[in-house]
Amino acid sequence: MGGGHGLAASLSALRFLPSEITAVVTVADNGGSSGRLRDELGVLPPGDLRQALAALCGDDEWGRTWARVLQHRFDSAGDLGGHAVGNLLIVSLWELLGDHVDGLDWIGRLLGARGRVLPMSSIPLDIEATVRQPDGRVTEIRGQAEVATTAGEVMSVRLDPTDPPASLPALQAVRDADWVVVGPGSWFTSVLPNLLVPDLSRALHETQARRMLVLNLEAQRGETEGFSPQRHLEVIGAHAPDLRIDVVLADRDSVDDVTRLSAAAKDLGAALVLESVARGDGSAQHDPLRLAATYERIMRLPL
């Protein structure tokens, strides 16, 4: 569950495991190519869905080629400039078939994707945030792109509408799952929105699946700048106070205070697992193979 580059990183790892994968993807993006298509056609923003599909492409020539096609952006000064091919392909299938899930399933079959990609809601959503500005003023900000790039401290987020219809296949996937993996990703605009859809949140509370929360390798400039790993967990607890987590996974080298992080994980009902899951090249990116091996070990643990 998530969106953007964080969810793509998780899916790039999970595709190596012998498992059935379903990605439940946030649909609140309002910037770039996705925002333009959303405004012009009234469709779900396709960008995060596209990234999830690309991440699930196989690591063979077919998969790598189609992943590049999906992610390719037109470079021109015209109307197509900045649009991703995958976004246009997704929206085309939606218009032809009249159904979001059917369109995504058809693209998944075309790509030979290692799993299924589903929107978290059947309607496009907006994110609203309460933000403390650098000068101390508390303001309200609307829009995923605006929240992600704010210079202030995000205090809380909510969805508009507050009670959107959840995707029924997504609800069923959560209920049927053995494991639900939440994160990594942009904390306020990709991770938390899935927990704020009431029916989806209820399914996550009621499922018999074990729940894993994966922390980012570092705080995100703007959105969570200055946040410690434990602060990320406190934000989850504040927005979803009844949610119980079984495992919190963090990169060993990204944690300065293990004691405090372990205590914050315990507050969510979770055990803290520390592993080396970063690429090791100085970038703040997860290594797909290291993350896959860690997922496999955790999912075999008797919790």
PDB file of C-alpha atoms in Angstrom:
ATOM      1  CA  MET A   1       0.000   0.000   0.000  1.00  0.00           C
ATOM      2  CA  GLY A   2       1.389   3.392  -0.956  1.00  0.00           C
ATOM      3  CA  GLY A   3       2.397   5.349  -4.005  1.00  0.00           C
ATOM      4  CA  GLY A   4       5.182   6.911  -5.995  1.00  0.00           C
ATOM      5  CA  HIS A   5       8.823   5.886  -5.828  1.00  0.00           C
ATOM      6  CA  GLY A   6       8.488   4.311  -2.376  1.00  0.00           C
ATOM      7  CA  LEU A   7       5.843   1.823  -3.425  1.00  0.00           C
ATOM      8  CA  ALA A   8       7.784   1.114  -6.612  1.00  0.00           C
ATOM      9  CA  ALA A   9      10.867   0.269  -4.514  1.00  0.00           C
ATOM     10  CA  SER A  10       8.854  -2.167  -2.414  1.00  0.00           C
ATOM     11  CA  LEU A  11       7.261  -3.817  -5.454  1.00  0.00           C
ATOM     12  CA  SER A  12      10.645  -4.104  -7.192  1.00  0.00           C
ATOM     13  CA  ALA A  13      11.713  -6.258  -4.243  1.00  0.00           C
ATOM     14  CA  LEU A  14       8.495  -8.237  -3.767  1.00  0.00           C
ATOM     15  CA  ARG A  15       8.429  -9.332  -7.410  1.00  0.00           C
ATOM     16  CA  PHE A  16      11.422 -11.588  -6.652  1.00  0.00           C
ATOM     17  CA  LEU A  17       9.424 -13.586  -4.082  1.00  0.00           C
ATOM     18  CA  PRO A  18       7.193 -16.553  -4.958  1.00  0.00           C
ATOM     19  CA  SER A  19       4.021 -14.740  -3.984  1.00  0.00           C
ATOM     20  CA  GLU A  20       0.858 -13.176  -5.367  1.00  0.00           C
ATOM     21  CA  ILE A  21       1.326  -9.400  -5.231  1.00  0.00           C
ATOM     22  CA  THR A  22      -1.401  -6.773  -5.196  1.00  0.00           C
ATOM     23  CA  ALA A  23      -0.434  -3.106  -5.099  1.00  0.00           C
ATOM     24  CA  VAL A  24      -3.020  -0.752  -3.567  1.00  0.00           C
ATOM     25  CA  VAL A  25      -2.105   2.697  -4.851  1.00  0.00           C
ATOM     26  CA  THR A  26      -3.011   6.203  -3.728  1.00  0.00           C
ATOM     27  CA  VAL A  27      -4.942   8.355  -6.229  1.00  0.00           C
ATOM     28  CA  ALA A  28      -4.467  11.903  -4.966  1.00  0.00           C
ATOM     29  CA  ASP A  29      -1.720  13.173  -7.300  1.00  0.00           C
ATOM     30  CA  ASN A  30      -2.523  16.567  -8.814  1.00  0.00           C
ATOM     31  CA  GLY A  31       0.796  17.536 -10.404  1.00  0.00           C
ATOM     32  CA  GLY A  32       2.617  16.995 -13.668  1.00  0.00           C
ATOM     33  CA  SER A  33       1.230  14.727 -16.376  1.00  0.00           C
ATOM     34  CA  SER A  34      -1.169  13.051 -13.943  1.00  0.00           C
ATOM     35  CA  GLY A  35      -2.613  16.364 -12.824  1.00  0.00           C
ATOM     36  CA  ARG A  36      -3.090  17.542 -16.410  1.00  0.00           C
ATOM     37  CA  LEU A  37      -4.945  14.362 -17.391  1.00  0.00           C
ATOM     38  CA  ARG A  38      -6.989  14.487 -14.209  1.00  0.00           C
ATOM     39  CA  ASP A  39      -8.036  18.089 -14.873  1.00  0.00           C
ATOM     40  CA  GLU A  40      -8.723  17.620 -18.582  1.00  0.00           C
ATOM     41  CA  LEU A  41     -10.493  14.244 -18.521  1.00  0.00           C
ATOM     42  CA  GLY A  42     -11.750  13.883 -14.948  1.00  0.00           C
ATOM     43  CA  VAL A  43      -9.936  10.547 -14.535  1.00  0.00           C
ATOM     44  CA  LEU A  44      -7.970   9.064 -11.680  1.00  0.00           C
ATOM     45  CA  PRO A  45      -4.384  10.383 -11.702  1.00  0.00           C
ATOM     46  CA  PRO A  46      -2.511   7.552 -13.439  1.00  0.00           C
ATOM     47  CA  GLY A  47       1.096   8.353 -12.467  1.00  0.00           C
ATOM     48  CA  ASP A  48       1.470   6.325  -9.272  1.00  0.00           C
ATOM     49  CA  LEU A  49      -0.428   3.427 -10.873  1.00  0.00           C
ATOM     50  CA  ARG A  50       1.981   3.584 -13.825  1.00  0.00           C
ATOM     51  CA  GLN A  51       5.026   3.483 -11.545  1.00  0.00           C
ATOM     52  CA  ALA A  52       3.645   0.445  -9.740  1.00  0.00           C
ATOM     53  CA  LEU A  53       3.068  -1.385 -13.019  1.00  0.00           C
ATOM     54  CA  ALA A  54       6.581  -0.535 -14.220  1.00  0.00           C
ATOM     55  CA  ALA A  55       8.060  -1.833 -10.952  1.00  0.00           C
ATOM     56  CA  LEU A  56       6.265  -5.156 -11.397  1.00  0.00           C
ATOM     57  CA  CYS A  57       7.632  -5.710 -14.905  1.00  0.00           C
ATOM     58  CA  GLY A  58       9.939  -8.714 -15.132  1.00  0.00           C
ATOM     59  CA  ASP A  59      13.717  -8.402 -15.114  1.00  0.00           C
ATOM     60  CA  ASP A  60      13.989  -9.891 -18.622  1.00  0.00           C
ATOM     61  CA  GLU A  61      14.212  -8.074 -21.962  1.00  0.00           C
ATOM     62  CA  TRP A  62      10.423  -7.916 -22.327  1.00  0.00           C
ATOM     63  CA  GLY A  63       9.890  -6.519 -18.849  1.00  0.00           C
ATOM     64  CA  ARG A  64      12.745  -4.027 -18.976  1.00  0.00           C
ATOM     65  CA  THR A  65      11.609  -2.742 -22.388  1.00  0.00           C
ATOM     66  CA  TRP A  66       8.010  -2.259 -21.339  1.00  0.00           C
ATOM     67  CA  ALA A  67       9.062  -0.585 -18.098  1.00  0.00           C
ATOM     68  CA  ARG A  68      11.066   1.926 -20.154  1.00  0.00           C
ATOM     69  CA  VAL A  69       8.096   2.488 -22.475  1.00  0.00           C
ATOM     70  CA  LEU A  70       5.764   3.177 -19.565  1.00  0.00           C
ATOM     71  CA  GLN A  71       8.176   5.633 -17.963  1.00  0.00           C
ATOM     72  CA  HIS A  72       9.155   7.433 -21.184  1.00  0.00           C
ATOM     73  CA  ARG A  73       8.141  11.111 -21.269  1.00  0.00           C
ATOM     74  CA  PHE A  74       7.684  13.186 -24.402  1.00  0.00           C
ATOM     75  CA  ASP A  75      10.158  16.058 -24.616  1.00  0.00           C
ATOM     76  CA  SER A  76       8.557  18.863 -26.586  1.00  0.00           C
ATOM     77  CA  ALA A  77       7.097  22.333 -26.234  1.00  0.00           C
ATOM     78  CA  GLY A  78       3.716  21.098 -27.471  1.00  0.00           C
ATOM     79  CA  ASP A  79       0.685  19.627 -25.757  1.00  0.00           C
ATOM     80  CA  LEU A  80       2.351  16.225 -25.343  1.00  0.00           C
ATOM     81  CA  GLY A  81       5.400  17.693 -23.618  1.00  0.00           C
ATOM     82  CA  GLY A  82       5.940  16.129 -20.187  1.00  0.00           C
ATOM     83  CA  HIS A  83       3.323  13.406 -20.596  1.00  0.00           C
ATOM     84  CA  ALA A  84       4.426   9.863 -19.739  1.00  0.00           C
ATOM     85  CA  VAL A  85       3.535   7.204 -22.319  1.00  0.00           C
ATOM     86  CA  GLY A  86       2.244   4.933 -19.582  1.00  0.00           C
ATOM     87  CA  ASN A  87      -0.169   7.587 -18.338  1.00  0.00           C
ATOM     88  CA  LEU A  88      -1.664   7.950 -21.814  1.00  0.00           C
ATOM     89  CA  LEU A  89      -1.871   4.182 -22.239  1.00  0.00           C
ATOM     90  CA  ILE A  90      -3.662   3.737 -18.912  1.00  0.00           C
ATOM     91  CA  VAL A  91      -6.169   6.515 -19.584  1.00  0.00           C
ATOM     92  CA  SER A  92      -6.821   5.122 -23.087  1.00  0.00           C
ATOM     93  CA  LEU A  93      -7.754   1.734 -21.639  1.00  0.00           C
ATOM     94  CA  TRP A  94     -10.008   3.397 -19.068  1.00  0.00           C
ATOM     95  CA  GLU A  95     -11.876   5.270 -21.790  1.00  0.00           C
ATOM     96  CA  LEU A  96     -12.216   2.179 -23.982  1.00  0.00           C
ATOM     97  CA  LEU A  97     -13.265  -0.236 -21.215  1.00  0.00           C
ATOM     98  CA  GLY A  98     -15.059   2.137 -18.868  1.00  0.00           C
ATOM     99  CA  ASP A  99     -13.533   0.503 -15.803  1.00  0.00           C
ATOM    100  CA  HIS A 100     -10.385   1.409 -13.855  1.00  0.00           C
ATOM    101  CA  VAL A 101      -9.586  -2.088 -12.627  1.00  0.00           C
ATOM    102  CA  ASP A 102     -10.194  -3.795 -15.983  1.00  0.00           C
ATOM    103  CA  GLY A 103      -7.940  -1.265 -17.697  1.00  0.00           C
ATOM    104  CA  LEU A 104      -5.106  -1.806 -15.233  1.00  0.00           C
ATOM    105  CA  ASP A 105      -5.486  -5.586 -15.467  1.00  0.00           C
ATOM    106  CA  TRP A 106      -5.234  -5.454 -19.270  1.00  0.00           C
ATOM    107  CA  ILE A 107      -2.054  -3.377 -19.073  1.00  0.00           C
ATOM    108  CA  GLY A 108      -0.644  -5.776 -16.489  1.00  0.00           C
ATOM    109  CA  ARG A 109      -1.208  -8.672 -18.894  1.00  0.00           C
ATOM    110  CA  LEU A 110       0.417  -6.751 -21.747  1.00  0.00           C
ATOM    111  CA  LEU A 111       3.482  -6.096 -19.610  1.00  0.00           C
ATOM    112  CA  GLY A 112       3.688  -9.546 -18.090  1.00  0.00           C
ATOM    113  CA  ALA A 113       3.568  -7.842 -14.692  1.00  0.00           C
ATOM    114  CA  ARG A 114       4.354  -9.995 -11.647  1.00  0.00           C
ATOM    115  CA  GLY A 115       1.296  -8.753  -9.779  1.00  0.00           C
ATOM    116  CA  ARG A 116      -1.883  -6.729  -9.846  1.00  0.00           C
ATOM    117  CA  VAL A 117      -2.207  -2.946  -9.457  1.00  0.00           C
ATOM    118  CA  LEU A 118      -5.366  -1.411  -7.975  1.00  0.00           C
ATOM    119  CA  PRO A 119      -6.396   2.144  -7.098  1.00  0.00           C
ATOM    120  CA  MET A 120      -7.253   2.701  -3.427  1.00  0.00           C
ATOM    121  CA  SER A 121     -10.414   4.584  -4.411  1.00  0.00           C
ATOM    122  CA  SER A 122     -12.665   4.712  -7.452  1.00  0.00           C
ATOM    123  CA  ILE A 123     -12.602   8.539  -7.545  1.00  0.00           C
ATOM    124  CA  PRO A 124      -9.736  11.057  -7.638  1.00  0.00           C
ATOM    125  CA  LEU A 125      -8.963  12.508  -4.208  1.00  0.00           C
ATOM    126  CA  ASP A 126      -7.321  15.622  -2.862  1.00  0.00           C
ATOM    127  CA  ILE A 127      -4.999  15.908   0.127  1.00  0.00           C
ATOM    128  CA  GLU A 128      -5.410  18.795   2.538  1.00  0.00           C
ATOM    129  CA  ALA A 129      -2.842  19.565   5.216  1.00  0.00           C
ATOM    130  CA  THR A 130      -2.452  21.719   8.269  1.00  0.00           C
ATOM    131  CA  VAL A 131       1.040  23.242   8.093  1.00  0.00           C
ATOM    132  CA  ARG A 132       3.100  25.309  10.497  1.00  0.00           C
ATOM    133  CA  GLN A 133       4.984  27.820   8.376  1.00  0.00           C
ATOM    134  CA  PRO A 134       8.597  28.888   9.127  1.00  0.00           C
ATOM    135  CA  ASP A 135       7.289  32.162  10.586  1.00  0.00           C
ATOM    136  CA  GLY A 136       5.059  30.265  13.037  1.00  0.00           C
ATOM    137  CA  ARG A 137       1.747  30.794  11.263  1.00  0.00           C
ATOM    138  CA  VAL A 138      -0.537  27.758  10.918  1.00  0.00           C
ATOM    139  CA  THR A 139      -2.075  27.505   7.440  1.00  0.00           C
ATOM    140  CA  GLU A 140      -4.092  25.062   5.353  1.00  0.00           C
ATOM    141  CA  ILE A 141      -2.658  23.670   2.105  1.00  0.00           C
ATOM    142  CA  ARG A 142      -4.543  21.741  -0.562  1.00  0.00           C
ATOM    143  CA  GLY A 143      -3.087  19.389  -3.172  1.00  0.00           C
ATOM    144  CA  GLN A 144      -0.607  16.516  -3.129  1.00  0.00           C
ATOM    145  CA  ALA A 145       2.041  18.444  -5.039  1.00  0.00           C
ATOM    146  CA  GLU A 146       1.666  21.480  -2.786  1.00  0.00           C
ATOM    147  CA  VAL A 147       1.866  19.430   0.429  1.00  0.00           C
ATOM    148  CA  ALA A 148       4.895  17.484  -0.811  1.00  0.00           C
ATOM    149  CA  THR A 149       6.859  20.652  -1.508  1.00  0.00           C
ATOM    150  CA  THR A 150       5.762  22.877   1.370  1.00  0.00           C
ATOM    151  CA  ALA A 151       8.434  24.841   3.214  1.00  0.00           C
ATOM    152  CA  GLY A 152       6.508  24.435   6.465  1.00  0.00           C
ATOM    153  CA  GLU A 153       6.077  21.568   8.919  1.00  0.00           C
ATOM    154  CA  VAL A 154       3.171  19.296   8.040  1.00  0.00           C
ATOM    155  CA  MET A 155       1.169  18.721  11.216  1.00  0.00           C
ATOM    156  CA  SER A 156      -1.692  16.594   9.866  1.00  0.00           C
ATOM    157  CA  VAL A 157      -3.368  15.575   6.619  1.00  0.00           C
ATOM    158  CA  ARG A 158      -6.877  14.593   5.573  1.00  0.00           C
ATOM    159  CA  LEU A 159      -8.656  13.588   2.375  1.00  0.00           C
ATOM    160  CA  ASP A 160     -11.276  15.437   0.371  1.00  0.00           C
ATOM    161  CA  PRO A 161     -13.821  13.934   0.239  1.00  0.00           C
ATOM    162  CA  THR A 162     -13.355  12.521   3.738  1.00  0.00           C
ATOM    163  CA  ASP A 163     -15.347   9.332   3.041  1.00  0.00           C
ATOM    164  CA  PRO A 164     -14.424   8.317  -0.515  1.00  0.00           C
ATOM    165  CA  PRO A 165     -15.532   4.993  -1.998  1.00  0.00           C
ATOM    166  CA  ALA A 166     -12.782   2.396  -1.681  1.00  0.00           C
ATOM    167  CA  SER A 167     -11.962   0.154  -4.602  1.00  0.00           C
ATOM    168  CA  LEU A 168     -13.841  -3.105  -3.912  1.00  0.00           C
ATOM    169  CA  PRO A 169     -11.047  -5.324  -5.326  1.00  0.00           C
ATOM    170  CA  ALA A 170      -8.586  -3.472  -3.072  1.00  0.00           C
ATOM    171  CA  LEU A 171     -10.757  -4.177  -0.024  1.00  0.00           C
ATOM    172  CA  GLN A 172     -10.900  -7.858  -0.946  1.00  0.00           C
ATOM    173  CA  ALA A 173      -7.150  -8.007  -1.507  1.00  0.00           C
ATOM    174  CA  VAL A 174      -6.481  -6.607   1.976  1.00  0.00           C
ATOM    175  CA  ARG A 175      -8.919  -9.041   3.577  1.00  0.00           C
ATOM    176  CA  ASP A 176      -7.435 -12.037   1.727  1.00  0.00           C
ATOM    177  CA  ALA A 177      -3.772 -11.132   2.243  1.00  0.00           C
ATOM    178  CA  ASP A 178      -1.192 -13.016   4.286  1.00  0.00           C
ATOM    179  CA  TRP A 179       0.901  -9.851   4.640  1.00  0.00           C
ATOM    180  CA  VAL A 180       0.134  -6.167   4.107  1.00  0.00           C
ATOM    181  CA  VAL A 181       3.202  -4.003   3.516  1.00  0.00           C
ATOM    182  CA  VAL A 182       2.763  -0.254   4.054  1.00  0.00           C
ATOM    183  CA  GLY A 183       5.506   2.083   2.850  1.00  0.00           C
ATOM    184  CA  PRO A 184       8.139   3.221   2.227  1.00  0.00           C
ATOM    185  CA  GLY A 185       7.308   6.480   0.482  1.00  0.00           C
ATOM    186  CA  SER A 186       6.285  10.084   0.935  1.00  0.00           C
ATOM    187  CA  TRP A 187       4.807   9.827   4.403  1.00  0.00           C
ATOM    188  CA  PHE A 188       1.974  12.362   4.244  1.00  0.00           C
ATOM    189  CA  THR A 189       1.099  12.086   0.548  1.00  0.00           C
ATOM    190  CA  SER A 190       1.686   8.411  -0.348  1.00  0.00           C
ATOM    191  CA  VAL A 191       1.698   6.311   2.842  1.00  0.00           C
ATOM    192  CA  LEU A 192      -0.948   7.944   5.040  1.00  0.00           C
ATOM    193  CA  PRO A 193      -3.700   8.454   2.406  1.00  0.00           C
ATOM    194  CA  ASN A 194      -4.394   4.712   2.207  1.00  0.00           C
ATOM    195  CA  LEU A 195      -5.001   4.691   5.965  1.00  0.00           C
ATOM    196  CA  LEU A 196      -7.482   7.570   5.681  1.00  0.00           C
ATOM    197  CA  VAL A 197      -9.999   5.898   3.340  1.00  0.00           C
ATOM    198  CA  PRO A 198     -12.530   4.653   5.941  1.00  0.00           C
ATOM    199  CA  ASP A 199     -13.483   1.325   4.309  1.00  0.00           C
ATOM    200  CA  LEU A 200      -9.870   0.556   3.422  1.00  0.00           C
ATOM    201  CA  SER A 201      -8.745   1.434   6.945  1.00  0.00           C
ATOM    202  CA  ARG A 202     -11.471  -0.821   8.348  1.00  0.00           C
ATOM    203  CA  ALA A 203     -10.339  -3.700   6.147  1.00  0.00           C
ATOM    204  CA  LEU A 204      -6.754  -3.159   7.282  1.00  0.00           C
ATOM    205  CA  HIS A 205      -7.891  -3.294  10.914  1.00  0.00           C
ATOM    206  CA  GLU A 206     -10.018  -6.417  10.406  1.00  0.00           C
ATOM    207  CA  THR A 207      -7.760  -8.478   8.135  1.00  0.00           C
ATOM    208  CA  GLN A 208      -6.082 -11.591   9.500  1.00  0.00           C
ATOM    209  CA  ALA A 209      -2.945 -10.603   7.575  1.00  0.00           C
ATOM    210  CA  ARG A 210       0.218  -9.547   9.343  1.00  0.00           C
ATOM    211  CA  ARG A 211       1.054  -5.894   8.829  1.00  0.00           C
ATOM    212  CA  MET A 212       4.513  -4.501   8.097  1.00  0.00           C
ATOM    213  CA  LEU A 213       5.465  -0.823   8.069  1.00  0.00           C
ATOM    214  CA  VAL A 214       8.633   0.023   6.127  1.00  0.00           C
ATOM    215  CA  LEU A 215      10.460   3.226   7.048  1.00  0.00           C
ATOM    216  CA  ASN A 216      12.207   5.540   4.628  1.00  0.00           C
ATOM    217  CA  LEU A 217      15.982   5.750   4.539  1.00  0.00           C
ATOM    218  CA  GLU A 218      15.896   9.457   5.359  1.00  0.00           C
ATOM    219  CA  ALA A 219      13.485  12.286   5.988  1.00  0.00           C
ATOM    220  CA  GLN A 220      12.014  13.855   2.861  1.00  0.00           C
ATOM    221  CA  ARG A 221      12.861  17.460   2.108  1.00  0.00           C
ATOM    222  CA  GLY A 222       9.797  19.600   2.710  1.00  0.00           C
ATOM    223  CA  GLU A 223       7.265  16.948   3.647  1.00  0.00           C
ATOM    224  CA  THR A 224       9.047  15.346   6.622  1.00  0.00           C
ATOM    225  CA  GLU A 225      12.210  17.443   6.858  1.00  0.00           C
ATOM    226  CA  GLY A 226      13.808  17.063  10.280  1.00  0.00           C
ATOM    227  CA  PHE A 227      11.700  14.018  11.219  1.00  0.00           C
ATOM    228  CA  SER A 228      13.411  11.213  13.118  1.00  0.00           C
ATOM    229  CA  PRO A 229      12.435   7.595  12.298  1.00  0.00           C
ATOM    230  CA  GLN A 230      10.364   7.457  15.498  1.00  0.00           C
ATOM    231  CA  ARG A 231       8.558  10.666  14.529  1.00  0.00           C
ATOM    232  CA  HIS A 232       7.354   8.884  11.392  1.00  0.00           C
ATOM    233  CA  LEU A 233       5.772   6.214  13.598  1.00  0.00           C
ATOM    234  CA  GLU A 234       4.201   8.808  15.872  1.00  0.00           C
ATOM    235  CA  VAL A 235       2.538  10.364  12.819  1.00  0.00           C
ATOM    236  CA  ILE A 236       1.055   6.987  11.887  1.00  0.00           C
ATOM    237  CA  GLY A 237      -0.266   6.574  15.426  1.00  0.00           C
ATOM    238  CA  ALA A 238      -1.820  10.042  15.396  1.00  0.00           C
ATOM    239  CA  HIS A 239      -3.649   9.514  12.095  1.00  0.00           C
ATOM    240  CA  ALA A 240      -4.625   5.856  12.610  1.00  0.00           C
ATOM    241  CA  PRO A 241      -4.728   5.423  16.414  1.00  0.00           C
ATOM    242  CA  ASP A 242      -6.403   2.004  16.371  1.00  0.00           C
ATOM    243  CA  LEU A 243      -4.121   0.449  13.768  1.00  0.00           C
ATOM    244  CA  ARG A 244      -1.901  -2.353  15.026  1.00  0.00           C
ATOM    245  CA  ILE A 245       1.356  -3.128  13.219  1.00  0.00           C
ATOM    246  CA  ASP A 246       3.236  -6.426  13.565  1.00  0.00           C
ATOM    247  CA  VAL A 247       6.648  -5.410  12.194  1.00  0.00           C
ATOM    248  CA  VAL A 248       8.441  -2.106  11.648  1.00  0.00           C
ATOM    249  CA  LEU A 249      11.343  -2.502   9.216  1.00  0.00           C
ATOM    250  CA  ALA A 250      14.125   0.095   9.191  1.00  0.00           C
ATOM    251  CA  ASP A 251      17.533   0.307   7.578  1.00  0.00           C
ATOM    252  CA  ARG A 252      20.177  -0.318  10.216  1.00  0.00           C
ATOM    253  CA  ASP A 253      22.376   2.602   9.147  1.00  0.00           C
ATOM    254  CA  SER A 254      19.458   5.063   9.062  1.00  0.00           C
ATOM    255  CA  VAL A 255      18.629   4.749  12.762  1.00  0.00           C
ATOM    256  CA  ASP A 256      20.488   6.861  15.335  1.00  0.00           C
ATOM    257  CA  ASP A 257      18.471   5.932  18.425  1.00  0.00           C
ATOM    258  CA  VAL A 258      17.429   2.288  18.391  1.00  0.00           C
ATOM    259  CA  THR A 259      15.950   2.462  21.889  1.00  0.00           C
ATOM    260  CA  ARG A 260      13.557   5.281  21.040  1.00  0.00           C
ATOM    261  CA  LEU A 261      12.580   3.751  17.706  1.00  0.00           C
ATOM    262  CA  SER A 262      11.934   0.382  19.347  1.00  0.00           C
ATOM    263  CA  ALA A 263       9.706   2.088  21.922  1.00  0.00           C
ATOM    264  CA  ALA A 264       7.767   3.908  19.189  1.00  0.00           C
ATOM    265  CA  ALA A 265       7.302   0.622  17.316  1.00  0.00           C
ATOM    266  CA  LYS A 266       6.071  -1.036  20.502  1.00  0.00           C
ATOM    267  CA  ASP A 267       3.449   1.696  20.860  1.00  0.00           C
ATOM    268  CA  LEU A 268       2.008   0.444  17.551  1.00  0.00           C
ATOM    269  CA  GLY A 269       2.194  -3.168  18.774  1.00  0.00           C
ATOM    270  CA  ALA A 270       5.148  -3.905  16.508  1.00  0.00           C
ATOM    271  CA  ALA A 271       8.519  -5.583  16.729  1.00  0.00           C
ATOM    272  CA  LEU A 272      11.394  -3.552  15.287  1.00  0.00           C
ATOM    273  CA  VAL A 273      13.542  -5.247  12.654  1.00  0.00           C
ATOM    274  CA  LEU A 274      16.805  -3.579  11.623  1.00  0.00           C
ATOM    275  CA  GLU A 275      18.481  -4.736   8.402  1.00  0.00           C
ATOM    276  CA  SER A 276      20.825  -3.299   5.784  1.00  0.00           C
ATOM    277  CA  VAL A 277      18.429  -2.609   2.916  1.00  0.00           C
ATOM    278  CA  ALA A 278      19.959   0.500   1.298  1.00  0.00           C
ATOM    279  CA  ARG A 279      21.842   0.435  -1.979  1.00  0.00           C
ATOM    280  CA  GLY A 280      25.063   1.378  -0.249  1.00  0.00           C
ATOM    281  CA  ASP A 281      26.044   3.888  -2.927  1.00  0.00           C
ATOM    282  CA  GLY A 282      25.249   6.991  -0.920  1.00  0.00           C
ATOM    283  CA  SER A 283      21.779   7.421  -2.406  1.00  0.00           C
ATOM    284  CA  ALA A 284      18.627   7.288  -0.290  1.00  0.00           C
ATOM    285  CA  GLN A 285      17.283   4.302  -2.229  1.00  0.00           C
ATOM    286  CA  HIS A 286      16.415   0.782  -1.176  1.00  0.00           C
ATOM    287  CA  ASP A 287      18.286  -2.073  -2.829  1.00  0.00           C
ATOM    288  CA  PRO A 288      15.696  -4.398  -4.424  1.00  0.00           C
ATOM    289  CA  LEU A 289      17.620  -7.613  -3.760  1.00  0.00           C
ATOM    290  CA  ARG A 290      18.516  -6.743  -0.169  1.00  0.00           C
ATOM    291  CA  LEU A 291      14.936  -5.671   0.482  1.00  0.00           C
ATOM    292  CA  ALA A 292      13.587  -8.849  -1.137  1.00  0.00           C
ATOM    293  CA  ALA A 293      15.803 -11.048   1.053  1.00  0.00           C
ATOM    294  CA  THR A 294      14.711  -9.116   4.143  1.00  0.00           C
ATOM    295  CA  TYR A 295      11.022  -9.400   3.229  1.00  0.00           C
ATOM    296  CA  GLU A 296      11.420 -13.141   2.771  1.00  0.00           C
ATOM    297  CA  ARG A 297      13.115 -13.564   6.173  1.00  0.00           C
ATOM    298  CA  ILE A 298      10.494 -11.474   7.967  1.00  0.00           C
ATOM    299  CA  MET A 299       7.585 -13.223   6.334  1.00  0.00           C
ATOM    300  CA  ARG A 300       8.903 -16.555   7.561  1.00  0.00           C
ATOM    301  CA  LEU A 301       9.285 -15.406  11.167  1.00  0.00           C
ATOM    302  CA  PRO A 302       6.907 -16.916  13.748  1.00  0.00           C
ATOM    303  CA  LEU A 303       5.386 -13.714  15.140  1.00  0.00           C
TER     304      LEU A 303
END
